[in-house]
Amino acid sequence: MVVRHRSGRAHRMFRGVRLTTLEDTVLDCAAMMPFPDALAVADSAVSSRLTCERNLRNAAVHRRGYRGIRNGRRVVACMDGRAESGGESIVRGILIDLGYLIKDIQAPVTSIDAARGPLRLDILLQADDGSLVDLEVDGGEKYENPEMNGGSPLHALMRERQREAGITARGYKVVRVTVAQARDRAWLKARLSVYGVYPQG
């Protein structure tokens, strides 16, 4: 059973215990956490289908006047369930904070290998000269986790090299960053400037 108080906060009752709804939990995180990290929470909640963007937007409307609701609405406005990892969401949040224009995420690109499906670009940016830049967010898990690396870190590395070759063959520049690197905002801006990508705001 879901109960909504006059305060605008809903809760669920489970065996006599009052539980915060997932939507309010996401908004609580948005009120307390840095924007990039809160964006990762919202993206994950939507991508894992624990909730949907519509429910989160409705919850944000009902929380009018709550402390941190401005941050919550910003997170809700920027969330995107297509993000494939928390790292991608965090880096996207940092880019938004810095004023970069994000053209798309997980943008499909036709592979040069007909046997493969479309390649997907983590975060698509545009340089001043109009060229497109694929910002790839690197994490160690796809190389270290046996369930993701095909049984060999070397195999995973070679597969990623081939994927990048396919992306560049389609005319995209590729820049790779880790979440730790992106959290150094001066470093991130300097790295992107090498590719002709600058904040718009």
PDB file of C-alpha atoms in Angstrom, residues 36-177:
ATOM      1  CA  PRO A  36      27.168  13.738 -11.011  1.00  0.00           C
ATOM      2  CA  ASP A  37      26.782  11.015  -8.382  1.00  0.00           C
ATOM      3  CA  ALA A  38      23.060  11.684  -7.939  1.00  0.00           C
ATOM      4  CA  LEU A  39      22.645  11.501 -11.714  1.00  0.00           C
ATOM      5  CA  ALA A  40      24.207   8.033 -11.633  1.00  0.00           C
ATOM      6  CA  VAL A  41      21.618   6.959  -9.033  1.00  0.00           C
ATOM      7  CA  ALA A  42      18.719   8.244 -11.143  1.00  0.00           C
ATOM      8  CA  ASP A  43      20.068   6.769 -14.394  1.00  0.00           C
ATOM      9  CA  SER A  44      20.530   3.399 -12.715  1.00  0.00           C
ATOM     10  CA  ALA A  45      17.036   3.408 -11.221  1.00  0.00           C
ATOM     11  CA  VAL A  46      15.540   4.006 -14.672  1.00  0.00           C
ATOM     12  CA  SER A  47      17.855   1.726 -16.685  1.00  0.00           C
ATOM     13  CA  SER A  48      17.252  -1.170 -14.279  1.00  0.00           C
ATOM     14  CA  ARG A  49      13.484  -0.536 -14.590  1.00  0.00           C
ATOM     15  CA  LEU A  50      12.997  -0.089 -10.881  1.00  0.00           C
ATOM     16  CA  THR A  51      11.056   3.039 -11.811  1.00  0.00           C
ATOM     17  CA  CYS A  52      10.543   5.204 -14.877  1.00  0.00           C
ATOM     18  CA  GLU A  53      11.287   8.790 -15.837  1.00  0.00           C
ATOM     19  CA  ARG A  54       7.600   9.718 -15.620  1.00  0.00           C
ATOM     20  CA  ASN A  55       7.319   8.510 -12.012  1.00  0.00           C
ATOM     21  CA  LEU A  56      10.440  10.418 -10.987  1.00  0.00           C
ATOM     22  CA  ARG A  57       9.178  13.607 -12.612  1.00  0.00           C
ATOM     23  CA  ASN A  58       5.827  13.254 -10.859  1.00  0.00           C
ATOM     24  CA  ALA A  59       7.569  12.692  -7.519  1.00  0.00           C
ATOM     25  CA  ALA A  60       9.647  15.828  -8.039  1.00  0.00           C
ATOM     26  CA  VAL A  61       6.479  17.846  -8.655  1.00  0.00           C
ATOM     27  CA  HIS A  62       4.908  16.587  -5.416  1.00  0.00           C
ATOM     28  CA  ARG A  63       7.999  17.523  -3.382  1.00  0.00           C
ATOM     29  CA  ARG A  64       7.570  21.238  -3.937  1.00  0.00           C
ATOM     30  CA  GLY A  65       9.236  23.234  -1.180  1.00  0.00           C
ATOM     31  CA  TYR A  66      11.496  20.478   0.132  1.00  0.00           C
ATOM     32  CA  ARG A  67      15.131  21.234   0.867  1.00  0.00           C
ATOM     33  CA  GLY A  68      17.258  20.147  -2.078  1.00  0.00           C
ATOM     34  CA  ILE A  69      14.325  19.853  -4.477  1.00  0.00           C
ATOM     35  CA  ARG A  70      16.020  22.230  -6.925  1.00  0.00           C
ATOM     36  CA  ASN A  71      18.896  19.760  -7.199  1.00  0.00           C
ATOM     37  CA  GLY A  72      16.407  16.925  -7.444  1.00  0.00           C
ATOM     38  CA  ARG A  73      14.613  18.514 -10.360  1.00  0.00           C
ATOM     39  CA  ARG A  74      17.904  19.161 -12.105  1.00  0.00           C
ATOM     40  CA  VAL A  75      18.816  15.495 -11.775  1.00  0.00           C
ATOM     41  CA  VAL A  76      15.395  14.423 -13.026  1.00  0.00           C
ATOM     42  CA  ALA A  77      15.690  16.784 -16.004  1.00  0.00           C
ATOM     43  CA  CYS A  78      19.084  15.302 -16.979  1.00  0.00           C
ATOM     44  CA  MET A  79      18.569  11.603 -16.210  1.00  0.00           C
ATOM     45  CA  ASP A  80      18.792   9.123 -19.062  1.00  0.00           C
ATOM     46  CA  GLY A  81      18.142   5.426 -18.664  1.00  0.00           C
ATOM     47  CA  ARG A  82      20.267   4.618 -21.720  1.00  0.00           C
ATOM     48  CA  ALA A  83      23.460   5.100 -19.689  1.00  0.00           C
ATOM     49  CA  GLU A  84      25.184   1.730 -19.432  1.00  0.00           C
ATOM     50  CA  SER A  85      27.226   2.291 -16.288  1.00  0.00           C
ATOM     51  CA  GLY A  86      27.457   4.476 -13.226  1.00  0.00           C
ATOM     52  CA  GLY A  87      30.811   5.714 -14.468  1.00  0.00           C
ATOM     53  CA  GLU A  88      29.285   7.005 -17.697  1.00  0.00           C
ATOM     54  CA  SER A  89      26.578   8.805 -15.715  1.00  0.00           C
ATOM     55  CA  ILE A  90      29.101  10.419 -13.365  1.00  0.00           C
ATOM     56  CA  VAL A  91      31.269  11.660 -16.242  1.00  0.00           C
ATOM     57  CA  ARG A  92      28.178  12.973 -18.053  1.00  0.00           C
ATOM     58  CA  GLY A  93      27.153  14.812 -14.892  1.00  0.00           C
ATOM     59  CA  ILE A  94      30.595  16.404 -14.628  1.00  0.00           C
ATOM     60  CA  LEU A  95      30.383  17.508 -18.262  1.00  0.00           C
ATOM     61  CA  ILE A  96      26.955  19.056 -17.645  1.00  0.00           C
ATOM     62  CA  ASP A  97      28.312  20.837 -14.559  1.00  0.00           C
ATOM     63  CA  LEU A  98      31.149  22.255 -16.652  1.00  0.00           C
ATOM     64  CA  GLY A  99      28.803  23.503 -19.372  1.00  0.00           C
ATOM     65  CA  TYR A 100      29.570  21.038 -22.164  1.00  0.00           C
ATOM     66  CA  LEU A 101      26.878  20.322 -24.739  1.00  0.00           C
ATOM     67  CA  ILE A 102      26.217  16.598 -24.945  1.00  0.00           C
ATOM     68  CA  LYS A 103      24.844  15.647 -28.340  1.00  0.00           C
ATOM     69  CA  ASP A 104      23.864  12.100 -27.428  1.00  0.00           C
ATOM     70  CA  ILE A 105      24.749   9.069 -25.341  1.00  0.00           C
ATOM     71  CA  GLN A 106      24.975   5.455 -26.472  1.00  0.00           C
ATOM     72  CA  ALA A 107      24.689   6.712 -30.043  1.00  0.00           C
ATOM     73  CA  PRO A 108      24.623   3.784 -32.522  1.00  0.00           C
ATOM     74  CA  VAL A 109      27.255   3.644 -35.254  1.00  0.00           C
ATOM     75  CA  THR A 110      27.259   1.042 -38.018  1.00  0.00           C
ATOM     76  CA  SER A 111      30.167  -1.346 -37.608  1.00  0.00           C
ATOM     77  CA  ILE A 112      32.641  -1.780 -40.469  1.00  0.00           C
ATOM     78  CA  ASP A 113      32.396  -5.504 -39.699  1.00  0.00           C
ATOM     79  CA  ALA A 114      29.120  -6.723 -41.168  1.00  0.00           C
ATOM     80  CA  ALA A 115      29.057  -9.640 -38.737  1.00  0.00           C
ATOM     81  CA  ARG A 116      28.863  -7.331 -35.737  1.00  0.00           C
ATOM     82  CA  GLY A 117      25.928  -5.302 -34.576  1.00  0.00           C
ATOM     83  CA  PRO A 118      26.058  -1.514 -34.278  1.00  0.00           C
ATOM     84  CA  LEU A 119      28.741   0.059 -32.124  1.00  0.00           C
ATOM     85  CA  ARG A 120      27.582   2.406 -29.380  1.00  0.00           C
ATOM     86  CA  LEU A 121      29.392   5.577 -28.380  1.00  0.00           C
ATOM     87  CA  ASP A 122      29.432   6.331 -24.646  1.00  0.00           C
ATOM     88  CA  ILE A 123      29.124  10.135 -24.778  1.00  0.00           C
ATOM     89  CA  LEU A 124      28.989  12.051 -28.051  1.00  0.00           C
ATOM     90  CA  LEU A 125      30.428  15.578 -28.117  1.00  0.00           C
ATOM     91  CA  GLN A 126      31.071  18.055 -30.914  1.00  0.00           C
ATOM     92  CA  ALA A 127      34.289  19.955 -31.517  1.00  0.00           C
ATOM     93  CA  ASP A 128      34.414  23.595 -32.592  1.00  0.00           C
ATOM     94  CA  ASP A 129      35.158  22.533 -36.187  1.00  0.00           C
ATOM     95  CA  GLY A 130      32.000  20.437 -36.296  1.00  0.00           C
ATOM     96  CA  SER A 131      33.728  17.069 -36.005  1.00  0.00           C
ATOM     97  CA  LEU A 132      32.253  14.537 -33.617  1.00  0.00           C
ATOM     98  CA  VAL A 133      34.132  13.222 -30.590  1.00  0.00           C
ATOM     99  CA  ASP A 134      33.323   9.989 -28.789  1.00  0.00           C
ATOM    100  CA  LEU A 135      34.155  10.255 -25.099  1.00  0.00           C
ATOM    101  CA  GLU A 136      34.684   6.708 -23.846  1.00  0.00           C
ATOM    102  CA  VAL A 137      34.535   6.100 -20.103  1.00  0.00           C
ATOM    103  CA  ASP A 138      37.016   3.377 -19.196  1.00  0.00           C
ATOM    104  CA  GLY A 139      36.604   1.119 -16.211  1.00  0.00           C
ATOM    105  CA  GLY A 140      38.704  -1.795 -15.076  1.00  0.00           C
ATOM    106  CA  GLU A 141      35.827  -4.257 -14.657  1.00  0.00           C
ATOM    107  CA  LYS A 142      35.438  -5.098 -18.347  1.00  0.00           C
ATOM    108  CA  TYR A 143      39.073  -6.177 -18.382  1.00  0.00           C
ATOM    109  CA  GLU A 144      39.232  -7.828 -14.947  1.00  0.00           C
ATOM    110  CA  ASN A 145      35.814  -9.480 -14.540  1.00  0.00           C
ATOM    111  CA  PRO A 146      35.837 -13.011 -16.082  1.00  0.00           C
ATOM    112  CA  GLU A 147      32.144 -12.632 -16.889  1.00  0.00           C
ATOM    113  CA  MET A 148      32.912  -9.578 -19.026  1.00  0.00           C
ATOM    114  CA  ASN A 149      36.396 -10.164 -20.456  1.00  0.00           C
ATOM    115  CA  GLY A 150      35.713 -13.378 -22.356  1.00  0.00           C
ATOM    116  CA  GLY A 151      37.978 -15.285 -20.022  1.00  0.00           C
ATOM    117  CA  SER A 152      41.061 -13.186 -20.676  1.00  0.00           C
ATOM    118  CA  PRO A 153      42.019  -9.562 -19.978  1.00  0.00           C
ATOM    119  CA  LEU A 154      44.092  -9.624 -23.168  1.00  0.00           C
ATOM    120  CA  HIS A 155      41.066 -10.801 -25.155  1.00  0.00           C
ATOM    121  CA  ALA A 156      38.999  -7.950 -23.713  1.00  0.00           C
ATOM    122  CA  LEU A 157      41.738  -5.438 -24.532  1.00  0.00           C
ATOM    123  CA  MET A 158      42.025  -6.634 -28.141  1.00  0.00           C
ATOM    124  CA  ARG A 159      38.243  -6.554 -28.539  1.00  0.00           C
ATOM    125  CA  GLU A 160      38.165  -2.976 -27.279  1.00  0.00           C
ATOM    126  CA  ARG A 161      40.989  -2.005 -29.647  1.00  0.00           C
ATOM    127  CA  GLN A 162      39.027  -3.428 -32.564  1.00  0.00           C
ATOM    128  CA  ARG A 163      35.917  -1.581 -31.429  1.00  0.00           C
ATOM    129  CA  GLU A 164      37.806   1.711 -31.286  1.00  0.00           C
ATOM    130  CA  ALA A 165      39.248   1.085 -34.752  1.00  0.00           C
ATOM    131  CA  GLY A 166      35.697   0.653 -36.034  1.00  0.00           C
ATOM    132  CA  ILE A 167      34.627   3.935 -34.459  1.00  0.00           C
ATOM    133  CA  THR A 168      37.540   5.942 -35.855  1.00  0.00           C
ATOM    134  CA  ALA A 169      36.966   4.351 -39.281  1.00  0.00           C
ATOM    135  CA  ARG A 170      33.568   6.051 -39.263  1.00  0.00           C
ATOM    136  CA  GLY A 171      35.221   9.447 -38.788  1.00  0.00           C
ATOM    137  CA  TYR A 172      34.859   9.909 -35.032  1.00  0.00           C
ATOM    138  CA  LYS A 173      37.680  11.025 -32.790  1.00  0.00           C
ATOM    139  CA  VAL A 174      37.957   8.949 -29.623  1.00  0.00           C
ATOM    140  CA  VAL A 175      39.092  10.238 -26.234  1.00  0.00           C
ATOM    141  CA  ARG A 176      39.275   7.889 -23.259  1.00  0.00           C
ATOM    142  CA  VAL A 177      38.932   8.892 -19.622  1.00  0.00           C
TER     143      VAL A 177
END
